[in-house]
Coordinates of N, CA and C in Angstrom, one line a residue:
X101 N -13.5 138.1 -137.4 CA -13.8 138.9 -136.3 C -14.2 140.4 -136.8
X102 N -13.6 140.8 -137.9 CA -13.9 142.1 -138.6 C -15.3 142.2 -139.1
X103 N -15.6 141.0 -139.6 CA -17.1 140.9 -140.2 C -18.1 141.0 -139.2
X104 N -17.9 140.4 -138.1 CA -18.9 140.3 -136.9 C -19.0 141.9 -136.3
X105 N -17.7 142.5 -136.2 CA -17.8 143.9 -135.7 C -18.6 144.7 -136.6
X106 N -18.3 144.6 -137.9 CA -19.0 145.5 -138.9 C -20.4 145.1 -138.9
X107 N -20.8 144.0 -138.8 CA -22.3 143.7 -138.8 C -23.0 144.3 -137.7
X108 N -22.4 144.2 -136.5 CA -22.8 144.8 -135.2 C -23.1 146.2 -135.3
X109 N -22.1 146.9 -135.8 CA -22.0 148.3 -135.9 C -23.1 148.8 -136.9
X110 N -23.2 148.1 -138.2 CA -24.2 148.4 -139.2 C -25.7 148.1 -138.5
X111 N -25.9 147.0 -137.8 CA -27.2 146.9 -137.2 C -27.5 148.0 -136.2
X112 N -26.6 148.4 -135.3 CA -26.8 149.4 -134.3 C -27.1 150.7 -135.0
X113 N -26.5 151.0 -136.1 CA -26.7 152.4 -136.8 C -28.1 152.3 -137.6
X114 N -28.5 151.2 -138.0 CA -29.8 151.1 -138.7 C -31.1 151.0 -137.8
X115 N -30.8 150.5 -136.5 CA -31.9 150.2 -135.7 C -32.8 151.6 -135.4
X116 N -32.3 152.8 -135.2 CA -33.1 153.8 -135.0 C -34.0 154.2 -136.3
X117 N -33.5 153.9 -137.4 CA -34.4 154.1 -138.6 C -35.6 153.0 -138.6
X118 N -35.2 152.0 -138.2 CA -36.4 150.9 -138.2 C -37.4 151.2 -137.1
X119 N -36.8 151.8 -136.0 CA -37.8 152.0 -134.8 C -38.6 153.4 -135.2
X120 N -38.2 154.4 -136.0 CA -38.9 155.5 -136.5 C -40.0 154.9 -137.5
X121 N -39.5 154.1 -138.3 CA -40.5 153.6 -139.3 C -41.6 152.8 -138.6
X122 N -41.3 152.0 -137.7 CA -42.2 151.2 -137.0 C -43.3 152.2 -136.2
X123 N -42.6 153.1 -135.5 CA -43.4 154.1 -134.7 C -44.4 154.9 -135.7
X124 N -43.9 155.3 -136.9 CA -44.8 156.0 -137.6 C -46.0 155.1 -138.2
X125 N -45.5 153.9 -138.7 CA -46.5 153.1 -139.1 C -47.5 152.5 -138.3
X126 N -47.0 152.1 -137.1 CA -48.0 151.8 -135.9 C -49.0 152.9 -135.6
X127 N -48.5 153.9 -135.3 CA -49.2 155.0 -134.9 C -50.2 155.4 -135.9
X128 N -49.9 155.5 -137.2 CA -50.8 155.7 -138.3 C -51.8 154.6 -138.3
X129 N -51.5 153.4 -138.1 CA -52.4 152.4 -138.2 C -53.4 152.5 -136.9
X130 N -53.0 152.9 -135.7 CA -53.8 153.0 -134.7 C -54.8 154.2 -135.0
X131 N -54.4 155.3 -135.6 CA -55.2 156.4 -136.0 C -56.3 155.9 -136.9
X132 N -56.0 155.1 -137.8 CA -56.8 154.4 -138.9 C -57.9 153.6 -138.3
X133 N -57.5 152.9 -137.2 CA -58.2 152.0 -136.5 C -59.4 152.9 -135.7
X134 N -59.0 154.0 -135.2 CA -59.8 154.9 -134.4 C -60.5 155.9 -135.2
X135 N -60.6 155.7 -136.5 CA -61.2 156.7 -137.3 C -62.6 157.0 -137.0
X136 N -63.4 156.0 -136.5 CA -64.7 156.2 -136.1 C -64.9 157.0 -135.0
X137 N -63.8 156.9 -134.2 CA -63.9 157.9 -133.1 C -63.6 159.3 -133.3
X138 N -62.7 159.4 -134.3 CA -62.3 160.9 -134.8 C -63.6 161.4 -135.3
X139 N -64.5 160.7 -135.9 CA -65.6 161.5 -136.6 C -66.5 162.0 -135.5
X140 N -66.5 161.5 -134.2 CA -67.4 161.8 -133.2 C -66.8 162.8 -132.3
X141 N -65.6 163.4 -132.7 CA -65.0 164.5 -131.9 C -65.7 165.9 -132.2
X142 N -65.7 166.6 -131.2 CA -66.2 168.0 -131.5 C -64.9 168.9 -131.9
X143 N -65.3 170.2 -132.2 CA -64.4 171.1 -132.8 C -63.9 171.9 -131.3
X144 N -62.6 172.2 -131.2 CA -61.5 172.2 -132.3 C -60.7 171.1 -132.3
X145 N -60.8 170.0 -131.3 CA -60.2 168.9 -131.2 C -60.2 168.0 -132.5
X146 N -61.3 167.8 -133.2 CA -61.3 167.0 -134.4 C -60.3 167.7 -135.5
X147 N -60.4 168.9 -135.7 CA -59.6 169.7 -136.7 C -58.0 169.4 -136.2
X148 N -57.8 169.5 -134.9 CA -56.4 169.4 -134.6 C -55.9 168.0 -134.8
X149 N -56.7 167.0 -134.5 CA -56.1 165.6 -134.8 C -56.0 165.4 -136.2
X150 N -56.8 166.0 -137.1 CA -56.9 165.8 -138.5 C -55.6 166.5 -139.0
X151 N -55.2 167.6 -138.4 CA -54.0 168.4 -138.9 C -52.8 167.5 -138.6
X152 N -52.8 166.8 -137.4 CA -51.6 166.0 -137.0 C -51.6 164.8 -137.9
X153 N -52.7 164.1 -138.2 CA -52.8 162.9 -139.0 C -52.2 163.5 -140.5
X154 N -52.7 164.5 -141.0 CA -52.3 165.0 -142.4 C -50.8 165.3 -142.3
X155 N -50.3 165.9 -141.3 CA -48.9 166.4 -141.3 C -47.9 164.9 -141.1
X156 N -48.5 164.0 -140.4 CA -47.7 162.7 -140.3 C -47.7 162.0 -141.6
X157 N -48.7 162.1 -142.4 CA -48.7 161.5 -143.6 C -47.9 162.1 -144.6
X158 N -47.9 163.5 -144.6 CA -46.9 164.3 -145.5 C -45.5 163.9 -145.1
X159 N -45.3 163.9 -143.8 CA -43.8 163.6 -143.4 C -43.3 162.3 -143.8
X160 N -44.2 161.3 -143.7 CA -43.9 160.0 -144.1 C -43.7 160.0 -145.5
X161 N -44.5 160.6 -146.3 CA -44.2 160.6 -147.8 C -42.9 161.4 -148.2
X162 N -42.6 162.3 -147.3 CA -41.2 163.2 -147.6 C -40.1 162.2 -146.9
X163 N -40.4 161.1 -146.4 CA -39.3 160.3 -145.9 C -38.8 160.7 -144.4
X164 N -39.5 161.7 -143.9 CA -39.2 162.0 -142.5 C -40.0 161.2 -141.5
X165 N -39.5 160.0 -141.2 CA -40.1 159.0 -140.3 C -40.3 159.5 -139.0
X166 N -39.3 160.2 -138.3 CA -39.3 160.7 -137.0 C -40.5 161.8 -136.9
X167 N -40.6 162.6 -137.9 CA -41.6 163.7 -137.7 C -43.0 163.0 -137.8
X168 N -43.1 162.0 -138.7 CA -44.2 161.2 -138.9 C -44.8 160.6 -137.6
X169 N -43.8 159.9 -137.0 CA -44.2 159.3 -135.7 C -44.5 160.3 -134.5
X170 N -43.8 161.5 -134.6 CA -44.1 162.5 -133.5 C -45.6 163.0 -133.8
X171 N -46.0 163.4 -135.0 CA -47.2 164.0 -135.4 C -48.3 162.9 -135.0
X172 N -48.2 161.6 -135.6 CA -49.1 160.5 -135.2 C -49.2 160.4 -133.7
X173 N -48.2 160.4 -133.0 CA -48.3 160.2 -131.5 C -49.0 161.4 -130.9
X174 N -48.8 162.6 -131.3 CA -49.5 163.8 -130.8 C -51.0 163.7 -131.1
X175 N -51.5 163.0 -132.2 CA -53.0 162.9 -132.5 C -53.4 161.9 -131.7
X176 N -52.7 160.8 -131.4 CA -53.2 159.6 -130.5 C -53.5 160.2 -129.1
X177 N -52.4 161.1 -128.5 CA -52.6 161.5 -127.3 C -53.8 162.6 -127.2
X178 N -54.1 163.2 -128.2 CA -55.2 164.0 -128.3 C -56.7 163.2 -128.3
X179 N -56.5 162.0 -128.9 CA -57.9 161.0 -128.9 C -58.0 160.5 -127.4
X180 N -56.9 160.3 -126.8 CA -56.9 159.5 -125.4 C -57.5 160.6 -124.3
X181 N -57.2 162.0 -124.6 CA -57.6 162.8 -123.7 C -56.8 162.9 -122.5
X182 N -57.3 163.9 -121.4 CA -56.3 164.0 -120.2 C -56.7 162.7 -119.4
X183 N -57.5 161.9 -119.4 CA -57.8 161.0 -118.6 C -57.2 159.6 -119.1
X184 N -56.7 159.6 -120.2 CA -55.8 158.5 -120.7 C -56.8 157.4 -121.5
X185 N -58.1 157.6 -121.5 CA -59.0 156.9 -122.2 C -59.3 157.6 -123.5
X186 N -59.9 156.8 -124.5 CA -60.3 157.4 -125.8 C -61.3 158.4 -125.6
X187 N -61.0 159.6 -126.1 CA -61.9 160.8 -125.9 C -63.0 160.9 -126.9
X188 N -64.3 160.7 -126.5 CA -65.4 160.9 -127.4 C -66.5 161.9 -126.8
X189 N -67.3 162.5 -127.5 CA -68.4 163.2 -127.1 C -69.6 162.4 -126.9
X190 N -69.6 161.2 -127.3 CA -70.8 160.3 -127.2 C -71.1 160.0 -125.8
X191 N -70.2 160.3 -125.0 CA -70.6 160.0 -123.6 C -69.9 158.8 -122.8

């Protein structure tokens, strides 16, 4: 019974780490998939998105997966724009 309890506790404690890793990686992948859209953005939005992507990659390299996910999420929100659709200047 102690083994099962220890396993459950260990799994519960590591779940947030995996969630942060997944959020970081998933959001960075979404940004990579939308790289063509990023190139069509106007200033200053393009620079702001690029800054968040850079900060996310730096945070990931430093092992701060929560900060990585946060910056990547902010960049994705900027791409979506206020309407919730992907924001482009192409029309």
